[in-house]
PDB file of C-alpha atoms in Angstrom:
ATOM      1  CA  MET P   1     228.074  51.774-144.818  1.00  0.00           C
ATOM      2  CA  ASP P   2     226.787  55.129-145.859  1.00  0.00           C
ATOM      3  CA  GLN P   3     226.830  58.062-143.479  1.00  0.00           C
ATOM      4  CA  ARG P   4     223.151  57.775-142.540  1.00  0.00           C
ATOM      5  CA  ARG P   5     223.496  54.175-141.409  1.00  0.00           C
ATOM      6  CA  LEU P   6     226.686  54.906-139.545  1.00  0.00           C
ATOM      7  CA  ARG P   7     225.044  57.864-137.822  1.00  0.00           C
ATOM      8  CA  ASP P   8     222.003  55.777-136.828  1.00  0.00           C
ATOM      9  CA  PHE P   9     224.115  52.921-135.475  1.00  0.00           C
ATOM     10  CA  ASN P  10     223.153  52.289-131.850  1.00  0.00           C
ATOM     11  CA  ALA P  11     226.432  51.549-130.081  1.00  0.00           C
ATOM     12  CA  TYR P  12     224.753  51.044-126.697  1.00  0.00           C
ATOM     13  CA  LEU P  13     222.511  48.340-128.106  1.00  0.00           C
ATOM     14  CA  PHE P  14     225.440  46.619-129.814  1.00  0.00           C
ATOM     15  CA  VAL P  15     227.544  46.666-126.638  1.00  0.00           C
ATOM     16  CA  SER P  16     224.556  45.358-124.650  1.00  0.00           C
ATOM     17  CA  ILE P  17     224.203  42.485-127.100  1.00  0.00           C
ATOM     18  CA  LEU P  18     227.911  41.669-126.793  1.00  0.00           C
ATOM     19  CA  VAL P  19     227.698  41.727-122.981  1.00  0.00           C
ATOM     20  CA  LEU P  20     224.686  39.411-123.001  1.00  0.00           C
ATOM     21  CA  LEU P  21     226.400  37.048-125.433  1.00  0.00           C
ATOM     22  CA  GLY P  22     229.489  36.995-123.239  1.00  0.00           C
ATOM     23  CA  PHE P  23     227.362  36.341-120.178  1.00  0.00           C
ATOM     24  CA  GLY P  24     225.612  33.477-121.977  1.00  0.00           C
ATOM     25  CA  ALA P  25     228.939  31.978-123.052  1.00  0.00           C
ATOM     26  CA  ALA P  26     230.195  32.210-119.471  1.00  0.00           C
ATOM     27  CA  MET P  27     227.056  30.423-118.244  1.00  0.00           C
ATOM     28  CA  VAL P  28     227.450  27.605-120.768  1.00  0.00           C
ATOM     29  CA  TYR P  29     231.123  27.238-119.849  1.00  0.00           C
ATOM     30  CA  SER P  30     230.453  27.245-116.100  1.00  0.00           C
ATOM     31  CA  THR P  31     227.672  24.700-116.537  1.00  0.00           C
ATOM     32  CA  MET P  32     230.047  22.398-118.388  1.00  0.00           C
ATOM     33  CA  ILE P  33     232.748  22.724-115.746  1.00  0.00           C
ATOM     34  CA  GLY P  34     230.281  22.462-112.856  1.00  0.00           C
ATOM     35  CA  ASN P  35     228.768  19.239-114.204  1.00  0.00           C
ATOM     36  CA  ASN P  36     232.173  17.536-114.526  1.00  0.00           C
ATOM     37  CA  TYR P  37     232.085  17.518-118.327  1.00  0.00           C
ATOM     38  CA  THR P  38     234.387  14.683-119.346  1.00  0.00           C
ATOM     39  CA  GLY P  39     235.118  15.751-122.922  1.00  0.00           C
ATOM     40  CA  ALA P  40     237.569  18.343-124.141  1.00  0.00           C
ATOM     41  CA  VAL P  41     236.236  21.867-123.698  1.00  0.00           C
ATOM     42  CA  TRP P  42     237.542  23.066-127.075  1.00  0.00           C
ATOM     43  CA  SER P  43     236.413  20.069-129.149  1.00  0.00           C
ATOM     44  CA  LEU P  44     233.767  20.692-131.787  1.00  0.00           C
ATOM     45  CA  ASP P  45     231.226  18.482-130.035  1.00  0.00           C
ATOM     46  CA  SER P  46     231.341  20.342-126.712  1.00  0.00           C
ATOM     47  CA  PRO P  47     228.340  22.533-125.852  1.00  0.00           C
ATOM     48  CA  PHE P  48     230.599  25.531-125.273  1.00  0.00           C
ATOM     49  CA  VAL P  49     232.100  25.453-128.771  1.00  0.00           C
ATOM     50  CA  LYS P  50     228.661  24.836-130.294  1.00  0.00           C
ATOM     51  CA  HIS P  51     227.393  27.887-128.429  1.00  0.00           C
ATOM     52  CA  LEU P  52     230.308  29.994-129.690  1.00  0.00           C
ATOM     53  CA  ILE P  53     229.616  28.844-133.251  1.00  0.00           C
ATOM     54  CA  TRP P  54     225.970  29.901-132.975  1.00  0.00           C
ATOM     55  CA  VAL P  55     227.027  33.215-131.440  1.00  0.00           C
ATOM     56  CA  ALA P  56     229.374  33.852-134.369  1.00  0.00           C
ATOM     57  CA  LEU P  57     226.674  32.922-136.895  1.00  0.00           C
ATOM     58  CA  GLY P  58     224.130  35.148-135.156  1.00  0.00           C
ATOM     59  CA  LEU P  59     226.475  38.123-134.964  1.00  0.00           C
ATOM     60  CA  SER P  60     227.478  37.808-138.601  1.00  0.00           C
ATOM     61  CA  ALA P  61     223.821  37.537-139.662  1.00  0.00           C
ATOM     62  CA  MET P  62     222.964  40.581-137.548  1.00  0.00           C
ATOM     63  CA  LEU P  63     225.782  42.620-139.058  1.00  0.00           C
ATOM     64  CA  ALA P  64     224.866  41.485-142.583  1.00  0.00           C
ATOM     65  CA  LEU P  65     221.236  42.452-142.075  1.00  0.00           C
ATOM     66  CA  THR P  66     222.212  45.925-140.900  1.00  0.00           C
ATOM     67  CA  LEU P  67     223.536  46.567-144.405  1.00  0.00           C
ATOM     68  CA  ILE P  68     220.142  45.847-145.983  1.00  0.00           C
ATOM     69  CA  ASP P  69     217.583  48.612-146.195  1.00  0.00           C
ATOM     70  CA  TYR P  70     214.483  47.070-144.672  1.00  0.00           C
ATOM     71  CA  GLN P  71     212.236  49.326-146.761  1.00  0.00           C
ATOM     72  CA  ASN P  72     213.163  47.153-149.749  1.00  0.00           C
ATOM     73  CA  LEU P  73     211.470  44.190-148.093  1.00  0.00           C
ATOM     74  CA  ARG P  74     208.003  45.647-148.677  1.00  0.00           C
ATOM     75  CA  LEU P  75     207.704  43.778-151.956  1.00  0.00           C
ATOM     76  CA  LEU P  76     208.477  40.507-150.200  1.00  0.00           C
ATOM     77  CA  ALA P  77     206.123  41.050-147.267  1.00  0.00           C
ATOM     78  CA  ARG P  78     203.108  39.192-148.646  1.00  0.00           C
ATOM     79  CA  PRO P  79     205.012  36.214-150.093  1.00  0.00           C
ATOM     80  CA  LEU P  80     206.971  35.838-146.856  1.00  0.00           C
ATOM     81  CA  TYR P  81     203.727  36.031-144.898  1.00  0.00           C
ATOM     82  CA  LEU P  82     202.190  33.288-147.049  1.00  0.00           C
ATOM     83  CA  VAL P  83     205.284  31.099-146.683  1.00  0.00           C
ATOM     84  CA  THR P  84     205.135  31.614-142.920  1.00  0.00           C
ATOM     85  CA  LEU P  85     201.465  30.623-142.837  1.00  0.00           C
ATOM     86  CA  LEU P  86     202.184  27.527-144.922  1.00  0.00           C
ATOM     87  CA  LEU P  87     205.010  26.521-142.598  1.00  0.00           C
ATOM     88  CA  LEU P  88     202.768  27.127-139.609  1.00  0.00           C
ATOM     89  CA  GLY P  89     200.083  24.953-141.172  1.00  0.00           C
ATOM     90  CA  TYR P  90     202.662  22.283-141.919  1.00  0.00           C
ATOM     91  CA  THR P  91     203.624  22.007-138.276  1.00  0.00           C
TER      92      THR P  91
END
């Protein structure tokens, strides 16, 4: 990261996101335990582990996208808009 991006990093927002993700994970875990979930909590097919996998994927995507200068996406704005409209029409 260059100095400008490091200086503009919003630590409060990042910590808030981590707190909300932790709260969500706690809710998924407590729902599993409260509903007498019969499977293993740490197996790959449990809702808790699936949630943690999606959290990890989301955090890594968020951190990867912070490295990209969004001003460079101007050239892709119209094609992405057209693709979005086509997908919307498809559904």
